[in-house]
PDB file of C-alpha atoms (C1' of nucleotides) in Angstrom:
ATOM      1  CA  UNK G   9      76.181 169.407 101.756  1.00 48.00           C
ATOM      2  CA  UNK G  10      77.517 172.362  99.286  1.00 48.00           C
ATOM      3  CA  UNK G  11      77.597 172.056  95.579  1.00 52.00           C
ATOM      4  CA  UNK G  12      80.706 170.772  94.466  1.00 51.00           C
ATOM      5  CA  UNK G  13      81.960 170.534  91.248  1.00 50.00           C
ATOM      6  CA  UNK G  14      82.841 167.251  89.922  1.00 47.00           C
ATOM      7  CA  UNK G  15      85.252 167.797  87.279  1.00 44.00           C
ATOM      8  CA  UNK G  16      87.489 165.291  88.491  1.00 45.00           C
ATOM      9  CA  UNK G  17      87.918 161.515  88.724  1.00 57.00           C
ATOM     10  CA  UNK G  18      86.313 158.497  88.373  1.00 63.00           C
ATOM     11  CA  UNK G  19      84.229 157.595  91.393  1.00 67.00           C
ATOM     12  CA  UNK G  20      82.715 161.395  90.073  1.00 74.00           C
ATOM     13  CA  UNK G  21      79.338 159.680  89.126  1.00 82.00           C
ATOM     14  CA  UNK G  22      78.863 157.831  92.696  1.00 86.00           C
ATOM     15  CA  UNK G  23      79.900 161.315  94.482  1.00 84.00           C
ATOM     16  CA  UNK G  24      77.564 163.481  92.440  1.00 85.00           C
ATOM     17  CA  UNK G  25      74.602 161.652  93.494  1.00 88.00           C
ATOM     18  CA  UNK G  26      75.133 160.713  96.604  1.00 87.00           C
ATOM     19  CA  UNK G  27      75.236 164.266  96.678  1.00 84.00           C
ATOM     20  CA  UNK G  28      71.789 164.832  96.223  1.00 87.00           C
ATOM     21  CA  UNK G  29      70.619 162.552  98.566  1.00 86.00           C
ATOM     22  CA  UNK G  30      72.724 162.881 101.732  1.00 78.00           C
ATOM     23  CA  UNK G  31      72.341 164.452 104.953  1.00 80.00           C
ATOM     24  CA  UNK G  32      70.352 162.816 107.669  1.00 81.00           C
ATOM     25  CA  UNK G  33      66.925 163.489 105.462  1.00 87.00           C
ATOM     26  CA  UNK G  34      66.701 163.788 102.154  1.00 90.00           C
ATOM     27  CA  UNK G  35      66.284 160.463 101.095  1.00 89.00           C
ATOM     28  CA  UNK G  36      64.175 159.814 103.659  1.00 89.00           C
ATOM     29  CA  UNK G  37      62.173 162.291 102.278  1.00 92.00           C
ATOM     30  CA  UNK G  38      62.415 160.768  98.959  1.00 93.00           C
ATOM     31  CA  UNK G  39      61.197 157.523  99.966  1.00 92.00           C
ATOM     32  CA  UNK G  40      57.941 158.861 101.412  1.00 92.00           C
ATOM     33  CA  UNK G  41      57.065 160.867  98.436  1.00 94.00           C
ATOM     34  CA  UNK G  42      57.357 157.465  96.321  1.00 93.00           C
ATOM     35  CA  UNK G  43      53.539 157.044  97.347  1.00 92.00           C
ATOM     36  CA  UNK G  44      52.268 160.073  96.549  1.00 93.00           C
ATOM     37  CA  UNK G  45      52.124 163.520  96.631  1.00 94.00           C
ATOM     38  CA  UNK G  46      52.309 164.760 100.507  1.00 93.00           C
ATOM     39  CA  UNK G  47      51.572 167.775 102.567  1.00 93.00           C
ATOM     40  CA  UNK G  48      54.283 169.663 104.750  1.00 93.00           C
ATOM     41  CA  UNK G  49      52.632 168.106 107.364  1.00 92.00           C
ATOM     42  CA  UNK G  50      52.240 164.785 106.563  1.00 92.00           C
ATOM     43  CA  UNK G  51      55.763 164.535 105.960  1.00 92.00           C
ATOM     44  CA  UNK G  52      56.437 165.800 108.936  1.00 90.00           C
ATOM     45  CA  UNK G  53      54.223 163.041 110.999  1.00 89.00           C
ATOM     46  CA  UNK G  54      55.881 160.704 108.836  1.00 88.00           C
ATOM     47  CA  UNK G  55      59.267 161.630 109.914  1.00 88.00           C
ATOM     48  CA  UNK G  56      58.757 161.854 113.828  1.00 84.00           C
ATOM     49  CA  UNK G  57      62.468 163.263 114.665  1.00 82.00           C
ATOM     50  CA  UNK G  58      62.921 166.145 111.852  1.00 87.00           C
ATOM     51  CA  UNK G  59      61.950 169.719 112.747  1.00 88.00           C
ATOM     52  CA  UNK G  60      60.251 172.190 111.155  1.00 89.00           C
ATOM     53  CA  UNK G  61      63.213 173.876 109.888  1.00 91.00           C
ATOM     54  CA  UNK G  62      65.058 171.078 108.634  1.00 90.00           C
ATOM     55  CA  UNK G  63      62.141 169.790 106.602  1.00 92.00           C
ATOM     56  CA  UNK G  64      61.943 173.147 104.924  1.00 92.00           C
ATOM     57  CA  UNK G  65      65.645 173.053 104.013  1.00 92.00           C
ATOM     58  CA  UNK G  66      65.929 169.550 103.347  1.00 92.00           C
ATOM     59  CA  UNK G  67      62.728 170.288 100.840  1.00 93.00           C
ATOM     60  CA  UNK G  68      63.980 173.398  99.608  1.00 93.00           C
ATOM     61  CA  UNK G  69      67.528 171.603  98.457  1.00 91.00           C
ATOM     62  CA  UNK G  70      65.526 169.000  96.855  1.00 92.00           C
ATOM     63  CA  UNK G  71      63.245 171.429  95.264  1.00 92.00           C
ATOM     64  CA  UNK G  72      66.614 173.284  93.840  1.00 90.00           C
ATOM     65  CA  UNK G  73      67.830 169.885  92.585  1.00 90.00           C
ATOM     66  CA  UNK G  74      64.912 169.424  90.773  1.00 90.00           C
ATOM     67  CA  UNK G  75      63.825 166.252  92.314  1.00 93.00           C
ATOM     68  CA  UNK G  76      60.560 167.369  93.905  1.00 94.00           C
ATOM     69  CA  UNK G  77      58.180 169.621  92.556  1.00 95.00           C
ATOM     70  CA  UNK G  78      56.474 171.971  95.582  1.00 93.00           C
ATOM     71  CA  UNK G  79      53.046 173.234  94.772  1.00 93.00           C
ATOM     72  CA  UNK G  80      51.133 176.206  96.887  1.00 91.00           C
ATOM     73  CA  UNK G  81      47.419 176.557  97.177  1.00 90.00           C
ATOM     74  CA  UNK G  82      46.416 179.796  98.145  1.00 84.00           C
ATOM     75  CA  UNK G  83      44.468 179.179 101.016  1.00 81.00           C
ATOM     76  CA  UNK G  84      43.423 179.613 104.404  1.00 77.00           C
ATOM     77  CA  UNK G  85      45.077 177.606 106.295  1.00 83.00           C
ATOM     78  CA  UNK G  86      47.965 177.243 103.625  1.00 87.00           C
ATOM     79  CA  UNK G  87      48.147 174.118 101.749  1.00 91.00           C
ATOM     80  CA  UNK G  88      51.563 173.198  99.726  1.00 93.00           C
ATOM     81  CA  UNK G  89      51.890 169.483  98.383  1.00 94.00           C
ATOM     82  CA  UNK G  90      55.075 167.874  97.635  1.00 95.00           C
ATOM     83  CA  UNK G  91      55.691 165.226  94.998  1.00 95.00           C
ATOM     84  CA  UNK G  92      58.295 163.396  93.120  1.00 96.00           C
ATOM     85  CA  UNK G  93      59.413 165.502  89.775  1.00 95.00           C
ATOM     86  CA  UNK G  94      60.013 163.486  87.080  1.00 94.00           C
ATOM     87  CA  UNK G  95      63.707 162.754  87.977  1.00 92.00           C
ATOM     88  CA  UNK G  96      62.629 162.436  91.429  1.00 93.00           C
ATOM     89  CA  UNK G  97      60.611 159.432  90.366  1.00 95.00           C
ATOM     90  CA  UNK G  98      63.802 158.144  88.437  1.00 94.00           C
ATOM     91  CA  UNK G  99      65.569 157.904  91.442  1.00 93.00           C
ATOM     92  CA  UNK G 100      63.264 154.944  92.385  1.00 94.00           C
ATOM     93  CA  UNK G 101      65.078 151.788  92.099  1.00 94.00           C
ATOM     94  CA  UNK G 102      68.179 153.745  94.005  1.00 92.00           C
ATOM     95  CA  UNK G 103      66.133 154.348  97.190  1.00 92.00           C
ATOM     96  CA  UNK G 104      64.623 151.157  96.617  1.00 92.00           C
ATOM     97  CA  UNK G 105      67.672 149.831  96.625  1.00 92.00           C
ATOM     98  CA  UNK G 106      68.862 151.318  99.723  1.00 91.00           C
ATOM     99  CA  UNK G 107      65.797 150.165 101.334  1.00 90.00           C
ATOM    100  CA  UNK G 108      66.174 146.501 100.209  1.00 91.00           C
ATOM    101  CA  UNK G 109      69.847 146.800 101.334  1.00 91.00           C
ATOM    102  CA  UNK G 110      68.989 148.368 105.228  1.00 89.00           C
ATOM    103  CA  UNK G 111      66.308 145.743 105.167  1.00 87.00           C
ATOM    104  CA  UNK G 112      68.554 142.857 104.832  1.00 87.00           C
ATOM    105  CA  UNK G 113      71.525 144.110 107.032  1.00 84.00           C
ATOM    106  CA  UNK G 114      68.822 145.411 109.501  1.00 69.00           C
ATOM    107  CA  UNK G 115      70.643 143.865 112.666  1.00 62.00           C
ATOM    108  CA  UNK G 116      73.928 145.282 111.711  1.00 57.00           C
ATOM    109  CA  UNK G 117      72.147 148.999 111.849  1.00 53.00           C
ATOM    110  CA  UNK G 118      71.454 149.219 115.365  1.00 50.00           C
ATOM    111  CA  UNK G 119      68.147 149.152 114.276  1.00 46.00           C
ATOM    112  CA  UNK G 120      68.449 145.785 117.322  1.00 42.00           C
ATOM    113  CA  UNK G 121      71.257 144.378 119.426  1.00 39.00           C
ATOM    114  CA  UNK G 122      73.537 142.529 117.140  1.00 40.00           C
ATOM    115  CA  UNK G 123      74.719 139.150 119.092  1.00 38.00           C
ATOM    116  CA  UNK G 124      77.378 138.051 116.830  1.00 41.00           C
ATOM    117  CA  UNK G 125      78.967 142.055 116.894  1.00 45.00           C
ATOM    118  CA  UNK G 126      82.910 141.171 118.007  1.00 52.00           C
ATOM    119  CA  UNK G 127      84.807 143.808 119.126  1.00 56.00           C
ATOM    120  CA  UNK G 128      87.246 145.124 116.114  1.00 55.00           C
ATOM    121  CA  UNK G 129      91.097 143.727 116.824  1.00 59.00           C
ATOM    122  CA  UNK G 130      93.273 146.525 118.336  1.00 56.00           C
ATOM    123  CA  UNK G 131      94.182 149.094 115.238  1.00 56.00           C
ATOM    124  CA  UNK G 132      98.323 149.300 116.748  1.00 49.00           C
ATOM    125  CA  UNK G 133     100.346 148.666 114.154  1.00 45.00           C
TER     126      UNK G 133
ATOM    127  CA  UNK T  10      76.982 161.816 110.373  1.00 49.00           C
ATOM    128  CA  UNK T  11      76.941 160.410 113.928  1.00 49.00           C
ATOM    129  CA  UNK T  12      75.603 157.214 114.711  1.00 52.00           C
ATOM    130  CA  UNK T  13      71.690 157.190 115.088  1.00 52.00           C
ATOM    131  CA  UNK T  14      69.505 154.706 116.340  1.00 52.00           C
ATOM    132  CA  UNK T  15      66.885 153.847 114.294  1.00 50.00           C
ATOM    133  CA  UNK T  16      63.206 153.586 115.353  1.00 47.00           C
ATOM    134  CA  UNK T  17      61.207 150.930 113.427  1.00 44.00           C
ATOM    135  CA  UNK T  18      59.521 153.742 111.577  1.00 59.00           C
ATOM    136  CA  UNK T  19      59.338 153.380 108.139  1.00 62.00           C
ATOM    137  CA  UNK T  20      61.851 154.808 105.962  1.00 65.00           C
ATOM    138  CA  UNK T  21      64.373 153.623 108.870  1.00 73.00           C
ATOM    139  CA  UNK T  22      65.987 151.236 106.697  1.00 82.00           C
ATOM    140  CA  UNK T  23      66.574 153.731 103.567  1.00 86.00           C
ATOM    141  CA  UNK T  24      68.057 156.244 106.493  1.00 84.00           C
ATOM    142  CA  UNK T  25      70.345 153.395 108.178  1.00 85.00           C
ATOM    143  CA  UNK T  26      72.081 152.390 104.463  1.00 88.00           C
ATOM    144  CA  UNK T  27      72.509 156.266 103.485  1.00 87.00           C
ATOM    145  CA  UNK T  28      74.011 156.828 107.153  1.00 84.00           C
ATOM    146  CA  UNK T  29      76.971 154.082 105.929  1.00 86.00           C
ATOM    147  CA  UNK T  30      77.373 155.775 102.683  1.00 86.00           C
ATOM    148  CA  UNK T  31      76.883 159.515 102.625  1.00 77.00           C
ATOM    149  CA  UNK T  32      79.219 161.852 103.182  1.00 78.00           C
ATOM    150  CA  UNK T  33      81.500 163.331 100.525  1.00 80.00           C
ATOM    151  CA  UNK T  34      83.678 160.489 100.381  1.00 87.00           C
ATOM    152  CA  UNK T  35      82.316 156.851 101.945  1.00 90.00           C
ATOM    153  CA  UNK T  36      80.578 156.132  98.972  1.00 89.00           C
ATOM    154  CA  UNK T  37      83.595 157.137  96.375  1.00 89.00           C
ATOM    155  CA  UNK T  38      86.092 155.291  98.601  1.00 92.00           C
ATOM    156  CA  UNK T  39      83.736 151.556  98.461  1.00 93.00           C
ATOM    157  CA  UNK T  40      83.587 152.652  95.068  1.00 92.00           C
ATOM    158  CA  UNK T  41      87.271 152.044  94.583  1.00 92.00           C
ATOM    159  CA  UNK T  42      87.826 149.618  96.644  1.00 94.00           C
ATOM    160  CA  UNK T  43      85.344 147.117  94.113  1.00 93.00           C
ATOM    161  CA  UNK T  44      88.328 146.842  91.984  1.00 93.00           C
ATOM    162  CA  UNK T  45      90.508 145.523  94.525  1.00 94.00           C
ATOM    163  CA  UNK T  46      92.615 146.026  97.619  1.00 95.00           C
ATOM    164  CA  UNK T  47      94.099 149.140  98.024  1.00 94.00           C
ATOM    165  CA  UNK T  48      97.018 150.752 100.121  1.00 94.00           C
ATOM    166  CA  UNK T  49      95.962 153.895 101.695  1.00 94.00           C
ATOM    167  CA  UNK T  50      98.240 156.161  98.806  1.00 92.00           C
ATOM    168  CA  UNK T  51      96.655 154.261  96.486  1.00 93.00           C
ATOM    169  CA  UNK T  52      92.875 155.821  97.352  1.00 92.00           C
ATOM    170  CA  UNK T  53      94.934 158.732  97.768  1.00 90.00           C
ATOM    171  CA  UNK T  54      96.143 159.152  94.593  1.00 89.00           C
ATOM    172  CA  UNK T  55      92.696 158.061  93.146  1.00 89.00           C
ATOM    173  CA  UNK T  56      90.861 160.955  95.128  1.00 88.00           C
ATOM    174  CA  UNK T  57      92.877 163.972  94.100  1.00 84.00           C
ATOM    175  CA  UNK T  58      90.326 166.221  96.129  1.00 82.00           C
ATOM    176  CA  UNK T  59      90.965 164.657  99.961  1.00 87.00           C
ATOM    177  CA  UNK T  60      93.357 165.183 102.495  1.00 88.00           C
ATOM    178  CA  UNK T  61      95.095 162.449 104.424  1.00 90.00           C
ATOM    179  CA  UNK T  62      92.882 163.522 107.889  1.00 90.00           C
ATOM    180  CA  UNK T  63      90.177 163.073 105.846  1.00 89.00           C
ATOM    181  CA  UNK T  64      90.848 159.623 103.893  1.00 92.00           C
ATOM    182  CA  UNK T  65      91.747 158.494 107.654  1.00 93.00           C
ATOM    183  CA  UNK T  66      88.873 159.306 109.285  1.00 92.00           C
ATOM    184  CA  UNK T  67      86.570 158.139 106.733  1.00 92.00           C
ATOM    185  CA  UNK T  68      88.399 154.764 106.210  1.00 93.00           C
ATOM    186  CA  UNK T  69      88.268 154.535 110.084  1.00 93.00           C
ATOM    187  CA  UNK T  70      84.526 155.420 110.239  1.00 91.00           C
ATOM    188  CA  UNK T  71      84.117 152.343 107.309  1.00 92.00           C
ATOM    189  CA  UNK T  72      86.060 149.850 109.580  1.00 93.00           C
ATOM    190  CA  UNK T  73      84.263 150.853 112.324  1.00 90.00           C
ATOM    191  CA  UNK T  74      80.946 150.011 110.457  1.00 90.00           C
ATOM    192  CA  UNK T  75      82.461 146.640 109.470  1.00 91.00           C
ATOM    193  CA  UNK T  76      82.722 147.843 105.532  1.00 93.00           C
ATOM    194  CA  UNK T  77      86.220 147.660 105.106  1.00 94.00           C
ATOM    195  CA  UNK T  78      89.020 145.617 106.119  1.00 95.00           C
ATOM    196  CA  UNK T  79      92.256 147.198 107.472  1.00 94.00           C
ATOM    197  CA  UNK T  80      95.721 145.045 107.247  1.00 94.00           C
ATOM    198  CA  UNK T  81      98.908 146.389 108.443  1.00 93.00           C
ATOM    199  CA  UNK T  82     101.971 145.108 107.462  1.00 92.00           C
ATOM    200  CA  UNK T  83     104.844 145.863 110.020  1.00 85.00           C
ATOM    201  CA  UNK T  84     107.131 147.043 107.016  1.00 83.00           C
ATOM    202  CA  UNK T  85     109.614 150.183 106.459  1.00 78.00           C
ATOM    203  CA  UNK T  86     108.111 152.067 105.309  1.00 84.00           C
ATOM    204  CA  UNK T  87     104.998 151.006 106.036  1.00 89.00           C
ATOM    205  CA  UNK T  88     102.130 149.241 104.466  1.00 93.00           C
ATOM    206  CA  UNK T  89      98.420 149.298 104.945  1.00 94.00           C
ATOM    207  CA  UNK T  90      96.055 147.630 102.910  1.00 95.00           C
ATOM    208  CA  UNK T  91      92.210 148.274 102.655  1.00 95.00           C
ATOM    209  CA  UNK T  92      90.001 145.965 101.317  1.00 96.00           C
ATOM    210  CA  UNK T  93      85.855 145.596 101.221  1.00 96.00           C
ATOM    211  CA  UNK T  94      84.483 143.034 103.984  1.00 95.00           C
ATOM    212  CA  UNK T  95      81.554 140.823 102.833  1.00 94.00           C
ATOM    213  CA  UNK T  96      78.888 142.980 104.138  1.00 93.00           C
ATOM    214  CA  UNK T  97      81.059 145.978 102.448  1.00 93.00           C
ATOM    215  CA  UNK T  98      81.085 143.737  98.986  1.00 95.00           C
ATOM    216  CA  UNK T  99      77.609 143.387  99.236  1.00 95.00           C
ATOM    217  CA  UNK T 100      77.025 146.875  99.140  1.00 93.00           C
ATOM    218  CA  UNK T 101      78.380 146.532  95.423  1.00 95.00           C
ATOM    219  CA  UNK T 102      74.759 146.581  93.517  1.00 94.00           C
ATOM    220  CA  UNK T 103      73.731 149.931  95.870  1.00 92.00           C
ATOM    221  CA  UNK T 104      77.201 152.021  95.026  1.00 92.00           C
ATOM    222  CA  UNK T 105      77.158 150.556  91.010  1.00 92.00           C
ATOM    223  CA  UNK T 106      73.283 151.644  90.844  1.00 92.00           C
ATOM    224  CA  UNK T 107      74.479 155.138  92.440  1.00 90.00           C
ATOM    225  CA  UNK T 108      77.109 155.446  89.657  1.00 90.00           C
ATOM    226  CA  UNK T 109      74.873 154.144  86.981  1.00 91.00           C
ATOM    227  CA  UNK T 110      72.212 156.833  87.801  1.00 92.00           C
ATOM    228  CA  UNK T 111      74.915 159.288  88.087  1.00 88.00           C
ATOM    229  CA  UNK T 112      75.917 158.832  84.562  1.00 87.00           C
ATOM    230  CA  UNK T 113      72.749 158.811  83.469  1.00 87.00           C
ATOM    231  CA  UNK T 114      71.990 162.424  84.550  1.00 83.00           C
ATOM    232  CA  UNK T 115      75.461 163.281  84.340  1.00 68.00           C
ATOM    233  CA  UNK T 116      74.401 166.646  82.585  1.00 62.00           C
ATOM    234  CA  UNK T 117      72.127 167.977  85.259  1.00 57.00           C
ATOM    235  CA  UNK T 118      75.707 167.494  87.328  1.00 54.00           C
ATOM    236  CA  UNK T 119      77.412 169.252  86.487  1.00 51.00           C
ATOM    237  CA  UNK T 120      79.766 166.948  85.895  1.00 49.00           C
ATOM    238  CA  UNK T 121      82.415 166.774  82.923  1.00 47.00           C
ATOM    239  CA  UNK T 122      83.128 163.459  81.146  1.00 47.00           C
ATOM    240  CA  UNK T 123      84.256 160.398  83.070  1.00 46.00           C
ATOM    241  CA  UNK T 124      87.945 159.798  81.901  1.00 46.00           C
ATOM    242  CA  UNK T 125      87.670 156.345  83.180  1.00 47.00           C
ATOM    243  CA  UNK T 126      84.411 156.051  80.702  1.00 47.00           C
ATOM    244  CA  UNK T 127      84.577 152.841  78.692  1.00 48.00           C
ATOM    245  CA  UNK T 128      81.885 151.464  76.648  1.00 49.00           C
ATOM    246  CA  UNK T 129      80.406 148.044  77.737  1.00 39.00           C
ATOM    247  CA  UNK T 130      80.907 145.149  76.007  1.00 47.00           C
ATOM    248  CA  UNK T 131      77.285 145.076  74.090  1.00 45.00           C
ATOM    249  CA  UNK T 132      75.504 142.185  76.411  1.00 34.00           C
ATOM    250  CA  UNK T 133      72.547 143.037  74.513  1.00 37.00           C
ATOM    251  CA  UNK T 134      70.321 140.020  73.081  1.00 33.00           C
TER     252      UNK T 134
ATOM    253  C1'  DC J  22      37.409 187.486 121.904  1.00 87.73           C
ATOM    254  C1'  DC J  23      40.248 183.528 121.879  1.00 87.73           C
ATOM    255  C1'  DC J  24      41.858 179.394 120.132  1.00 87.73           C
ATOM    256  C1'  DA J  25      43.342 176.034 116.765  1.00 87.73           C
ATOM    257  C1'  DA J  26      45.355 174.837 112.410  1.00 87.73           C
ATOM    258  C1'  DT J  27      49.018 175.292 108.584  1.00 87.73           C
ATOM    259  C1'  DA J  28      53.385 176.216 106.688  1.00 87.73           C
ATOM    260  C1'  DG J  29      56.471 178.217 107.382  1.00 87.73           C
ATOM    261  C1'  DT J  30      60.626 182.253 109.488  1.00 87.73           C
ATOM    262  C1'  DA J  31      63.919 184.192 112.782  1.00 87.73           C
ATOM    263  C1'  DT J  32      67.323 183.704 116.060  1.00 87.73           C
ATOM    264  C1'  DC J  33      70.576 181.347 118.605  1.00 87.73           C
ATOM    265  C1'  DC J  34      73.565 177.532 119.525  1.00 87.73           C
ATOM    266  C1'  DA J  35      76.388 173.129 119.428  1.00 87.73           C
ATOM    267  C1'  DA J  36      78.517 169.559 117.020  1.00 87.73           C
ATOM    268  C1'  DA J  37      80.285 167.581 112.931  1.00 87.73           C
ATOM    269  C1'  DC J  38      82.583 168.156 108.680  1.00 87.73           C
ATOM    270  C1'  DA J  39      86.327 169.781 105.909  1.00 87.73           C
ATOM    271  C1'  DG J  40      90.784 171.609 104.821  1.00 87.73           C
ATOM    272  C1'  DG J  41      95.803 173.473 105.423  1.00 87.73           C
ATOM    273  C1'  DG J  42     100.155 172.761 107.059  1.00 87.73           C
ATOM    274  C1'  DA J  43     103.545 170.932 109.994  1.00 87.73           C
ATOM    275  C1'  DC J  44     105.350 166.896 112.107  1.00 87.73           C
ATOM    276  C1'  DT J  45     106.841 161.756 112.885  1.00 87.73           C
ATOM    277  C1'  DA J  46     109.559 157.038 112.446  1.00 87.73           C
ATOM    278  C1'  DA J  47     112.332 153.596 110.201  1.00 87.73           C
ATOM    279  C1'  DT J  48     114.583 152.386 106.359  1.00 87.73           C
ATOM    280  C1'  DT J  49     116.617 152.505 101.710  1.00 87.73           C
ATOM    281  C1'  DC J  50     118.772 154.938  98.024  1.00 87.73           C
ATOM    282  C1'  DC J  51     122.139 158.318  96.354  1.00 87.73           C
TER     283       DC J  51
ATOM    284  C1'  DG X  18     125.066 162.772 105.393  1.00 87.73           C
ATOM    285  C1'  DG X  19     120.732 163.954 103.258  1.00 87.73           C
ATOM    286  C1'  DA X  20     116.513 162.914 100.662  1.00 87.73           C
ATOM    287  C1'  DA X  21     112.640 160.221  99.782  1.00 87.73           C
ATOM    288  C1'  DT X  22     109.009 157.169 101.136  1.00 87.73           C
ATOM    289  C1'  DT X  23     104.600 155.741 103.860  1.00 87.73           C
ATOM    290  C1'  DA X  24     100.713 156.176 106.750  1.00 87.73           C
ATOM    291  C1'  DG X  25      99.495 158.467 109.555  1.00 87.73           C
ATOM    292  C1'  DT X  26      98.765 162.370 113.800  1.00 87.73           C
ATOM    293  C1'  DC X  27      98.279 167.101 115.681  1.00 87.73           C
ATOM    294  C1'  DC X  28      96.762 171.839 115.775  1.00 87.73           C
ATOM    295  C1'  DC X  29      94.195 175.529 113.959  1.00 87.73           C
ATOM    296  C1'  DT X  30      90.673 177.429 111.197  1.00 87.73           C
ATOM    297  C1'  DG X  31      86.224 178.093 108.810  1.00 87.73           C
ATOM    298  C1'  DT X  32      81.865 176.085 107.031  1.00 87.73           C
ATOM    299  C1'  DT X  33      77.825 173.180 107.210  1.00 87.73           C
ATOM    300  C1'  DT X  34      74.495 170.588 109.504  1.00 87.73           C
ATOM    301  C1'  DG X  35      71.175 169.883 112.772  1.00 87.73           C
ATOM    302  C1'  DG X  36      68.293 171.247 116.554  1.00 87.73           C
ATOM    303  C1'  DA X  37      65.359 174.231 120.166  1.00 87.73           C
ATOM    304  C1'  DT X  38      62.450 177.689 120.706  1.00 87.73           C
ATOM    305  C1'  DA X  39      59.670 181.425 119.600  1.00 87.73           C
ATOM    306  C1'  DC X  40      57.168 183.887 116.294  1.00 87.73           C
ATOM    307  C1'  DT X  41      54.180 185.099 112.001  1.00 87.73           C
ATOM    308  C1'  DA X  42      49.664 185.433 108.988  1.00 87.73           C
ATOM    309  C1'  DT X  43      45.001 184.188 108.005  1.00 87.73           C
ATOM    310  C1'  DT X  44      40.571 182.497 108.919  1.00 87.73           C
ATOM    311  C1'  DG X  45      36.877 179.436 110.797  1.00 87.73           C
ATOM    312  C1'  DG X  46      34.688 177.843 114.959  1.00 87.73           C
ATOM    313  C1'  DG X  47      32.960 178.396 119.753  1.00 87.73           C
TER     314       DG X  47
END
DNA sequence: CCCAATAGTATCCAAACAGGGACTAATTCC
DNA sequence: GGAATTAGTCCCTGTTTGGATACTATTGGG
């Protein structure tokens, strides 16, 4: 998602960071560095479904954000570790929050076959 | 964001919530709803920066995930009233700790002042 | 020499998101 | 009669996201 600016409105705080971690990955991403610093790689195990690209851009955004702090070895085979910047680690309790939440409404989330799901009443006015 | 299903990976549960919430605009509209029902001009009105497609398809995408409640009233003209369903009300502690970080780091935001900014009560002991 | 490993890029492509503007129906107000 | 109101829908456009596949550089090991 693009940079927006947030001049107006109330609702502006929610939108602005929700901004930084949308998209299918980020805070995915965000979660896993809350135990430590990670390799390109191990993130990438971690996260069976992303590619290689979208990790890169997903890390890159975060990186510009200032959330995660990206650190290259110069070695043979390369080595770059990824960890949680200072504000990165701030953002704790929200994904922790988020995870407590999806934990809790797990069955609604298709993470399983929800039983009691009703079919919504016909929208016609 | 399309509707994923979620592995039993880990992380899976901070992906599912952010899937309900992200976008520009889910996460501003539950926002506004937690002071009340709301007729779709209403939200309108309170989010200067969408379009009517937009506002509908996100409020539809919300029903769909059981977040909101839609009521018609068969009125001239007409009337259509949102309001949050439990499981959307009990998504109130994940959007208020979005906002609250938000404002917290409003300068690395970019984000002007909050017009609808008013100090707290002091709950302090 | 050839392969594996790492952390990416490059290119191409499809689908979803986002926005503008025009259009609607039934009724009330002027 | 004409305008305003409400909650949409429809069409057209451009942008962003997400994904598949192939490719790179360097070096150690066999």
């Amino acid at each position: 998602m693009k940079r927006r600016n947030f001049a107006h409105r109330p609702g502006c705080a929610v939108e602005a960071t929700l901004d930084l971690i949308d998209g299918k990955w980020k805070g995915v991403i965000l979660y896993h560095l809350q135990s430590g610093t990670q390799r390109f790689g191990e993130l990438r195990r971690l996260m069976p479904g992303i590619t290689q690209r979208m990790l890169t851009k997903q890390l890159r955004a975060l990186e510009d954000d200032r959330l995660i702090i990206r650190t290259v070895y110069a070695e043979v085979p390369p080595r770059v570790e990824y960890r949680l910047s200072e504000t990165g680690e701030s953002l704790r309790p929200v994904i922790d929050i988020l995870k407590a939440w999806g934990e809790k409404h797990r069955e609604r989330l298709s993470c399983g076959p929800d039983p009691d799901m009703v079919p919504l009443p016909d929208r016609a006015a």
